[in-house]
Short mmCIF file of C-alpha atoms and ligand atoms in Angstrom, two decimals:
data_model
loop_
_atom_site.label_atom_id
_atom_site.label_comp_id
_atom_site.label_asym_id
_atom_site.label_seq_id
_atom_site.Cartn_x
_atom_site.Cartn_y
_atom_site.Cartn_z
CA MET A 1 -25.30 6.72 -4.89
CA ASN A 2 -24.30 3.36 -6.35
CA ASN A 3 -25.95 4.24 -9.67
CA GLU A 4 -23.93 7.44 -9.91
CA LEU A 5 -20.71 5.55 -9.14
CA ILE A 6 -21.55 2.83 -11.64
CA GLU A 7 -22.22 5.36 -14.40
CA LYS A 8 -18.86 7.05 -13.75
CA ILE A 9 -17.06 3.69 -13.73
CA LYS A 10 -18.71 2.62 -17.00
CA LYS A 11 -17.75 5.88 -18.69
CA LEU A 12 -14.10 5.64 -17.64
CA ASN A 13 -14.08 1.97 -18.53
CA GLN A 14 -15.01 2.88 -22.10
CA GLN A 15 -12.55 5.78 -22.27
CA HIS A 16 -9.64 3.55 -21.24
CA ASN A 17 -10.79 0.55 -23.33
CA ALA A 18 -10.82 -1.32 -20.02
CA VAL A 19 -12.49 -4.54 -18.96
CA ILE A 20 -13.65 -5.30 -15.41
CA LEU A 21 -13.01 -8.89 -14.35
CA ALA A 22 -14.51 -10.02 -11.03
CA HIS A 23 -14.17 -13.20 -9.00
CA ASN A 24 -17.30 -15.02 -7.82
CA TYR A 25 -16.55 -13.96 -4.21
CA GLN A 26 -16.75 -10.22 -4.93
CA ARG A 27 -19.43 -7.97 -3.43
CA PRO A 28 -22.83 -8.32 -5.23
CA GLU A 29 -22.73 -4.86 -6.83
CA ILE A 30 -19.27 -5.61 -8.27
CA GLN A 31 -20.33 -8.98 -9.70
CA ASP A 32 -23.28 -7.20 -11.34
CA LEU A 33 -21.11 -4.45 -12.77
CA ALA A 34 -18.27 -6.63 -14.09
CA ASP A 35 -17.84 -7.40 -17.78
CA PHE A 36 -16.98 -10.96 -16.77
CA THR A 37 -17.41 -12.81 -13.47
CA GLY A 38 -15.83 -16.20 -12.96
CA ASP A 39 -13.59 -18.61 -11.11
CA SER A 40 -9.78 -18.45 -11.20
CA LEU A 41 -9.57 -20.52 -14.36
CA GLY A 42 -12.25 -18.56 -16.21
CA LEU A 43 -10.66 -15.26 -15.20
CA SER A 44 -7.21 -16.44 -16.34
CA ILE A 45 -8.62 -17.43 -19.74
CA LYS A 46 -10.47 -14.10 -20.08
CA ALA A 47 -7.34 -12.17 -19.13
CA ALA A 48 -5.37 -14.02 -21.81
CA GLU A 49 -8.03 -13.51 -24.50
CA THR A 50 -9.29 -9.96 -24.00
CA ASP A 51 -8.27 -7.23 -26.43
CA ALA A 52 -8.85 -4.51 -23.82
CA ASP A 53 -5.88 -2.24 -23.01
CA VAL A 54 -6.61 -2.18 -19.27
CA ILE A 55 -7.85 -4.95 -16.96
CA VAL A 56 -9.42 -3.84 -13.68
CA PHE A 57 -9.05 -6.95 -11.57
CA CYS A 58 -11.66 -7.29 -8.82
CA GLY A 59 -10.17 -10.15 -6.89
CA VAL A 60 -6.93 -10.77 -5.01
CA LYS A 61 -3.32 -10.14 -5.95
CA PHE A 62 -2.35 -13.58 -7.26
CA MET A 63 -5.25 -13.33 -9.74
CA ALA A 64 -4.09 -9.93 -11.00
CA GLU A 65 -0.51 -11.25 -11.24
CA THR A 66 -1.79 -14.17 -13.31
CA ALA A 67 -3.41 -11.66 -15.70
CA VAL A 68 -0.07 -9.81 -15.99
CA ILE A 69 1.81 -13.04 -16.69
CA LEU A 70 -0.67 -14.06 -19.39
CA SER A 71 -1.12 -10.57 -20.89
CA PRO A 72 2.05 -8.58 -20.15
CA GLN A 73 1.28 -5.87 -22.71
CA LYS A 74 -1.85 -4.85 -20.79
CA THR A 75 -2.18 -2.55 -17.81
CA VAL A 76 -3.56 -4.65 -14.94
CA LEU A 77 -5.05 -2.72 -12.05
CA LEU A 78 -5.87 -4.00 -8.57
CA PRO A 79 -8.16 -1.44 -6.88
CA ASP A 80 -6.80 -2.29 -3.39
CA GLU A 81 -3.11 -3.13 -3.21
CA ASN A 82 -3.62 -4.97 0.09
CA ALA A 83 -6.07 -7.47 -1.35
CA GLY A 84 -3.86 -10.53 -0.90
CA CYS A 85 -4.48 -14.23 -0.34
CA PRO A 86 -3.08 -15.65 2.92
CA LEU A 87 -3.10 -19.14 1.37
CA ALA A 88 -0.90 -17.93 -1.50
CA ASP A 89 1.49 -16.42 1.08
CA MET A 90 1.90 -19.74 2.90
CA ILE A 91 4.77 -20.82 0.66
CA THR A 92 7.66 -18.69 -0.58
CA ALA A 93 9.86 -19.38 -3.60
CA ASP A 94 12.76 -20.17 -1.20
CA GLN A 95 10.68 -22.73 0.65
CA LEU A 96 9.67 -24.34 -2.64
CA ARG A 97 13.30 -24.42 -3.82
CA ASP A 98 14.22 -26.24 -0.57
CA LEU A 99 11.42 -28.74 -1.07
CA LYS A 100 12.59 -29.36 -4.66
CA LYS A 101 16.11 -30.08 -3.36
CA LYS A 102 14.66 -32.78 -1.10
CA HIS A 103 12.77 -34.33 -4.06
CA PRO A 104 15.01 -33.65 -7.06
CA ASP A 105 13.07 -35.99 -9.40
CA ALA A 106 9.68 -34.52 -8.63
CA LEU A 107 7.49 -32.43 -10.91
CA VAL A 108 5.95 -29.40 -9.21
CA VAL A 109 2.28 -28.54 -9.55
CA CYS A 110 1.27 -25.28 -7.92
CA TYR A 111 -2.25 -24.13 -7.25
CA VAL A 112 -2.93 -20.80 -8.97
CA ASN A 113 -3.38 -19.38 -5.43
CA SER A 114 0.38 -18.75 -5.24
CA SER A 115 2.80 -15.90 -5.90
CA ALA A 116 4.33 -15.31 -9.34
CA GLU A 117 7.73 -16.36 -7.86
CA VAL A 118 6.30 -19.70 -6.73
CA LYS A 119 4.70 -20.24 -10.15
CA ALA A 120 8.11 -19.54 -11.71
CA GLU A 121 9.56 -22.42 -9.64
CA SER A 122 6.78 -24.79 -10.76
CA ASP A 123 6.34 -27.03 -13.80
CA TYR A 124 2.56 -26.84 -13.93
CA CYS A 125 -0.06 -24.57 -12.52
CA CYS A 126 -3.65 -25.64 -11.80
CA THR A 127 -6.87 -24.26 -10.40
CA SER A 128 -9.50 -26.10 -8.40
CA ALA A 129 -11.36 -26.62 -11.70
CA ASN A 130 -8.59 -28.61 -13.39
CA ALA A 131 -6.20 -29.86 -10.66
CA VAL A 132 -7.32 -33.48 -11.21
CA GLU A 133 -6.80 -33.25 -15.00
CA VAL A 134 -3.40 -31.61 -14.60
CA VAL A 135 -2.15 -34.31 -12.21
CA ASN A 136 -3.67 -37.10 -14.34
CA SER A 137 -1.78 -35.78 -17.37
CA LEU A 138 1.62 -36.27 -15.68
CA PRO A 139 3.83 -39.36 -16.23
CA LYS A 140 2.98 -42.13 -13.76
CA ASN A 141 6.61 -42.77 -12.78
CA LYS A 142 7.24 -39.20 -11.58
CA PRO A 143 6.83 -38.05 -7.96
CA ILE A 144 4.71 -34.88 -7.72
CA ILE A 145 5.05 -31.96 -5.31
CA PHE A 146 1.73 -30.13 -4.85
CA VAL A 147 1.69 -26.67 -3.24
CA PRO A 148 0.40 -24.78 -1.30
CA ASP A 149 -3.13 -26.04 -0.41
CA GLN A 150 -3.14 -29.36 1.44
CA ASN A 151 -6.93 -29.68 1.26
CA LEU A 152 -7.07 -29.34 -2.52
CA GLY A 153 -4.04 -31.66 -2.64
CA GLN A 154 -5.83 -34.29 -0.56
CA PHE A 155 -8.84 -34.07 -2.92
CA VAL A 156 -6.51 -34.61 -5.90
CA ILE A 157 -4.90 -37.65 -4.19
CA GLU A 158 -8.35 -39.19 -3.70
CA LYS A 159 -9.45 -38.50 -7.28
CA THR A 160 -6.25 -39.57 -9.05
CA GLY A 161 -4.83 -42.24 -6.74
CA ARG A 162 -1.44 -40.45 -7.06
CA ASP A 163 0.71 -40.07 -3.95
CA LEU A 164 1.40 -36.31 -3.87
CA ILE A 165 4.01 -34.57 -1.71
CA LEU A 166 1.85 -31.94 0.00
CA TRP A 167 2.63 -28.59 1.60
CA PRO A 168 0.70 -27.75 4.79
CA GLY A 169 -1.05 -24.62 3.45
CA TYR A 170 -4.77 -23.96 3.85
CA CYS A 171 -7.39 -21.28 3.21
CA HIS A 172 -8.48 -19.69 6.47
CA VAL A 173 -11.93 -18.95 5.01
CA HIS A 174 -12.71 -22.50 3.98
CA VAL A 175 -11.37 -24.21 7.09
CA VAL A 176 -13.87 -22.31 9.28
CA ILE A 177 -16.62 -24.39 7.68
CA THR A 178 -17.08 -27.35 10.05
CA GLU A 179 -18.63 -30.81 9.87
CA GLU A 180 -21.16 -29.51 12.40
CA ASP A 181 -22.15 -26.70 10.01
CA ILE A 182 -22.87 -29.21 7.25
CA LYS A 183 -24.80 -31.55 9.56
CA ASN A 184 -26.93 -28.66 10.86
CA ALA A 185 -27.61 -27.32 7.36
CA LYS A 186 -28.58 -30.81 6.15
CA ALA A 187 -30.92 -31.26 9.12
CA LYS A 188 -32.65 -27.97 8.20
CA HIS A 189 -32.72 -28.67 4.44
CA PRO A 190 -32.73 -32.45 4.02
CA ASP A 191 -33.44 -32.35 0.26
CA ALA A 192 -30.65 -29.91 -0.54
CA ILE A 193 -27.55 -30.84 -2.53
CA VAL A 194 -24.34 -29.92 -0.68
CA MET A 195 -21.77 -28.27 -2.96
CA ALA A 196 -18.34 -27.79 -1.35
CA HIS A 197 -15.13 -26.23 -2.60
CA PRO A 198 -12.09 -28.60 -2.58
CA GLU A 199 -10.33 -26.13 -0.22
CA CYS A 200 -12.72 -27.32 2.54
CA THR A 201 -11.41 -29.80 5.10
CA ARG A 202 -11.64 -33.53 4.49
CA PRO A 203 -14.55 -34.21 6.95
CA VAL A 204 -16.60 -31.41 5.33
CA LYS A 205 -15.89 -32.80 1.87
CA ALA A 206 -16.86 -36.31 3.04
CA LEU A 207 -20.33 -34.99 3.96
CA SER A 208 -20.78 -33.14 0.65
CA ASP A 209 -22.45 -34.32 -2.56
CA GLU A 210 -20.38 -32.36 -5.07
CA LEU A 211 -16.82 -30.98 -4.84
CA LEU A 212 -16.55 -28.12 -7.31
CA SER A 213 -14.69 -24.93 -8.16
CA THR A 214 -16.85 -21.79 -7.92
CA GLY A 215 -17.39 -21.74 -11.70
CA GLN A 216 -18.41 -25.39 -11.65
CA MET A 217 -20.88 -24.66 -8.82
CA LEU A 218 -22.58 -22.03 -10.99
CA ARG A 219 -22.85 -24.45 -13.93
CA TYR A 220 -24.01 -27.32 -11.70
CA ALA A 221 -26.79 -25.26 -10.06
CA LYS A 222 -28.14 -24.21 -13.48
CA GLN A 223 -28.21 -27.73 -14.89
CA SER A 224 -29.41 -29.58 -11.78
CA GLU A 225 -33.03 -30.66 -11.28
CA ALA A 226 -32.60 -29.99 -7.53
CA GLU A 227 -34.27 -26.92 -6.06
CA GLN A 228 -32.24 -26.43 -2.87
CA PHE A 229 -28.48 -26.22 -2.37
CA ILE A 230 -26.19 -25.86 0.66
CA ILE A 231 -23.07 -23.91 -0.30
CA ALA A 232 -19.78 -24.70 1.44
CA THR A 233 -17.54 -21.95 0.12
CA GLU A 234 -17.15 -18.18 0.46
CA THR A 235 -20.67 -16.74 0.71
CA GLY A 236 -20.20 -14.12 -2.05
CA ILE A 237 -21.07 -16.69 -4.71
CA ILE A 238 -24.62 -16.97 -3.38
CA HIS A 239 -25.54 -13.64 -4.97
CA THR A 240 -24.87 -14.89 -8.50
CA LEU A 241 -26.32 -18.34 -7.78
CA LYS A 242 -29.59 -16.63 -6.79
CA THR A 243 -29.54 -14.19 -9.72
CA GLN A 244 -29.01 -16.99 -12.23
CA ASN A 245 -31.54 -19.35 -10.61
CA PRO A 246 -34.38 -17.22 -9.21
CA ARG A 247 -36.62 -20.23 -8.52
CA LYS A 248 -33.99 -22.21 -6.62
CA GLU A 249 -32.84 -21.76 -3.01
CA PHE A 250 -29.26 -21.45 -1.79
CA PHE A 251 -28.18 -21.67 1.85
CA PRO A 252 -24.65 -20.91 3.09
CA ALA A 253 -23.16 -23.75 5.16
CA THR A 254 -22.13 -20.93 7.52
CA ASP A 255 -22.24 -17.13 7.39
CA LYS A 256 -18.67 -17.12 8.75
CA ALA A 257 -17.10 -18.10 5.42
CA VAL A 258 -16.29 -14.57 4.22
CA CYS A 259 -12.95 -13.68 2.61
CA PRO A 260 -11.95 -10.25 3.98
CA ASN A 261 -9.43 -9.75 1.18
CA MET A 262 -12.01 -10.30 -1.56
CA LYS A 263 -14.27 -7.79 0.18
CA ARG A 264 -11.59 -5.08 0.17
CA ILE A 265 -12.62 -4.15 -3.35
CA THR A 266 -15.48 -1.61 -3.42
CA LEU A 267 -17.16 0.49 -6.12
CA GLU A 268 -15.41 3.59 -4.78
CA LYS A 269 -12.02 1.91 -5.12
CA ILE A 270 -12.81 0.73 -8.67
CA LEU A 271 -13.67 4.30 -9.67
CA TRP A 272 -10.47 5.64 -8.07
CA SER A 273 -8.48 2.87 -9.76
CA LEU A 274 -9.76 3.90 -13.20
CA GLN A 275 -9.28 7.61 -12.48
CA GLU A 276 -5.67 7.21 -11.32
CA LEU A 277 -4.79 4.01 -13.24
CA GLN A 278 -3.63 2.51 -9.93
CA TYR A 279 -2.53 0.14 -8.47
CA LYS A 280 -0.58 -1.23 -11.42
CA VAL A 281 0.38 -4.84 -10.83
CA THR A 282 3.77 -5.82 -12.25
CA VAL A 283 5.86 -8.98 -12.36
CA PRO A 284 9.61 -8.90 -13.16
CA ARG A 285 10.30 -10.17 -16.70
CA ASP A 286 12.42 -13.23 -15.69
CA VAL A 287 9.80 -14.38 -13.16
CA ARG A 288 7.00 -13.69 -15.63
CA LEU A 289 8.51 -15.77 -18.43
CA LYS A 290 9.15 -18.75 -16.15
CA ALA A 291 5.72 -18.53 -14.50
CA LYS A 292 4.07 -18.29 -17.94
CA LYS A 293 5.34 -21.74 -18.88
CA ALA A 294 3.53 -23.28 -15.87
CA LEU A 295 0.36 -21.30 -16.63
CA ASP A 296 0.43 -22.07 -20.37
CA ARG A 297 0.63 -25.78 -19.60
CA MET A 298 -2.42 -25.37 -17.37
CA VAL A 299 -4.46 -23.39 -19.91
CA GLU A 300 -3.74 -26.15 -22.49
CA ILE A 301 -5.33 -28.80 -20.23
CA LEU A 302 -9.11 -28.81 -20.39
CA PRO A 303 -10.99 -28.13 -17.14
CA ARG A 304 -13.44 -30.58 -15.60
CA LYS A 305 -16.94 -29.63 -16.82
P1 13P B 1 -12.08 -20.83 -7.62
O1 13P B 1 -11.01 -20.95 -8.63
O2 13P B 1 -12.89 -22.09 -7.45
O3 13P B 1 -12.97 -19.67 -7.95
O4 13P B 1 -11.44 -20.57 -6.20
C1 13P B 1 -10.61 -19.48 -5.94
C2 13P B 1 -10.38 -19.27 -4.52
O5 13P B 1 -9.71 -18.35 -4.12
C3 13P B 1 -10.99 -20.22 -3.61
O6 13P B 1 -10.84 -19.75 -2.33
FE1 SF4 B 2 -7.38 -16.87 -0.68
FE2 SF4 B 2 -9.17 -18.28 0.71
FE3 SF4 B 2 -9.70 -15.76 0.06
FE4 SF4 B 2 -9.69 -17.69 -1.81
S1 SF4 B 2 -11.10 -17.49 -0.09
S2 SF4 B 2 -8.75 -15.67 -1.97
S3 SF4 B 2 -8.03 -18.99 -1.05
S4 SF4 B 2 -8.05 -16.47 1.41
#
């Protein structure tokens, strides 16, 4: 069944000169099928560079919007129009404008997990892979507003020593991972390295060995001498970690860390998306041009390796 679907998808993909981009949290069969799988930063760079006419974005809406902003001449498809990111929805452009009024001298850094309208109100964008570099590149005398994820923001404060103005947003998938989960996993696998995403809560991060974006986790696992790893992020990444490192072991900190929006994308929906060229993601021109400035500044700043 899957093979038949995959063959049909590949054929249509070629016919439309399309490229399938998938986030590291996608279902295993989608990560295997994709032309490129990566973290938010890697996917943004691919979207900007590809010469395909159509991008089928297997991820959530803000990621597809980012592809539109960076490559407006391309058709960007999101196979499920309801695949959103509740974290991105935790701040609106109006709320950010109000915050800017309270801190008129501040520069605004927004996490890529945000709407196009919020990006348009921001000076810089960042992902979890380069948030520290982006903040470190800003003038020392300037206050900085950081939206919308308070947990990533807290991590950036600790790494840079800068006093950021935070917004109380959070990712509901990462905050379900508890200190208890990490302690239990460590008790079961005492030699394992704990890799956590910066969206995890502070106590979870304090118990972890490495704080990394999903792309950085994949690189770290390949290069590390360690043989066992506890993974404190969405469990979808474990598929690719295992595929790329067949002799190493990977244990989720908890099976509860599953992003329902990421899992909305299925092979059936990808096929439908290519057949109907739906759902086309669009961003109004004025918003797109303003948001692009914040994203371009981000893409110029090198990510943490
Ligand atoms: P990455 O950029 O690390 O892949 O994270 C994206 C995300 O949505 C985390 O929840
Ligand atoms: Fe958004 Fe969290 Fe899902 Fe990432 S894991 S897409 S931040 S809800």
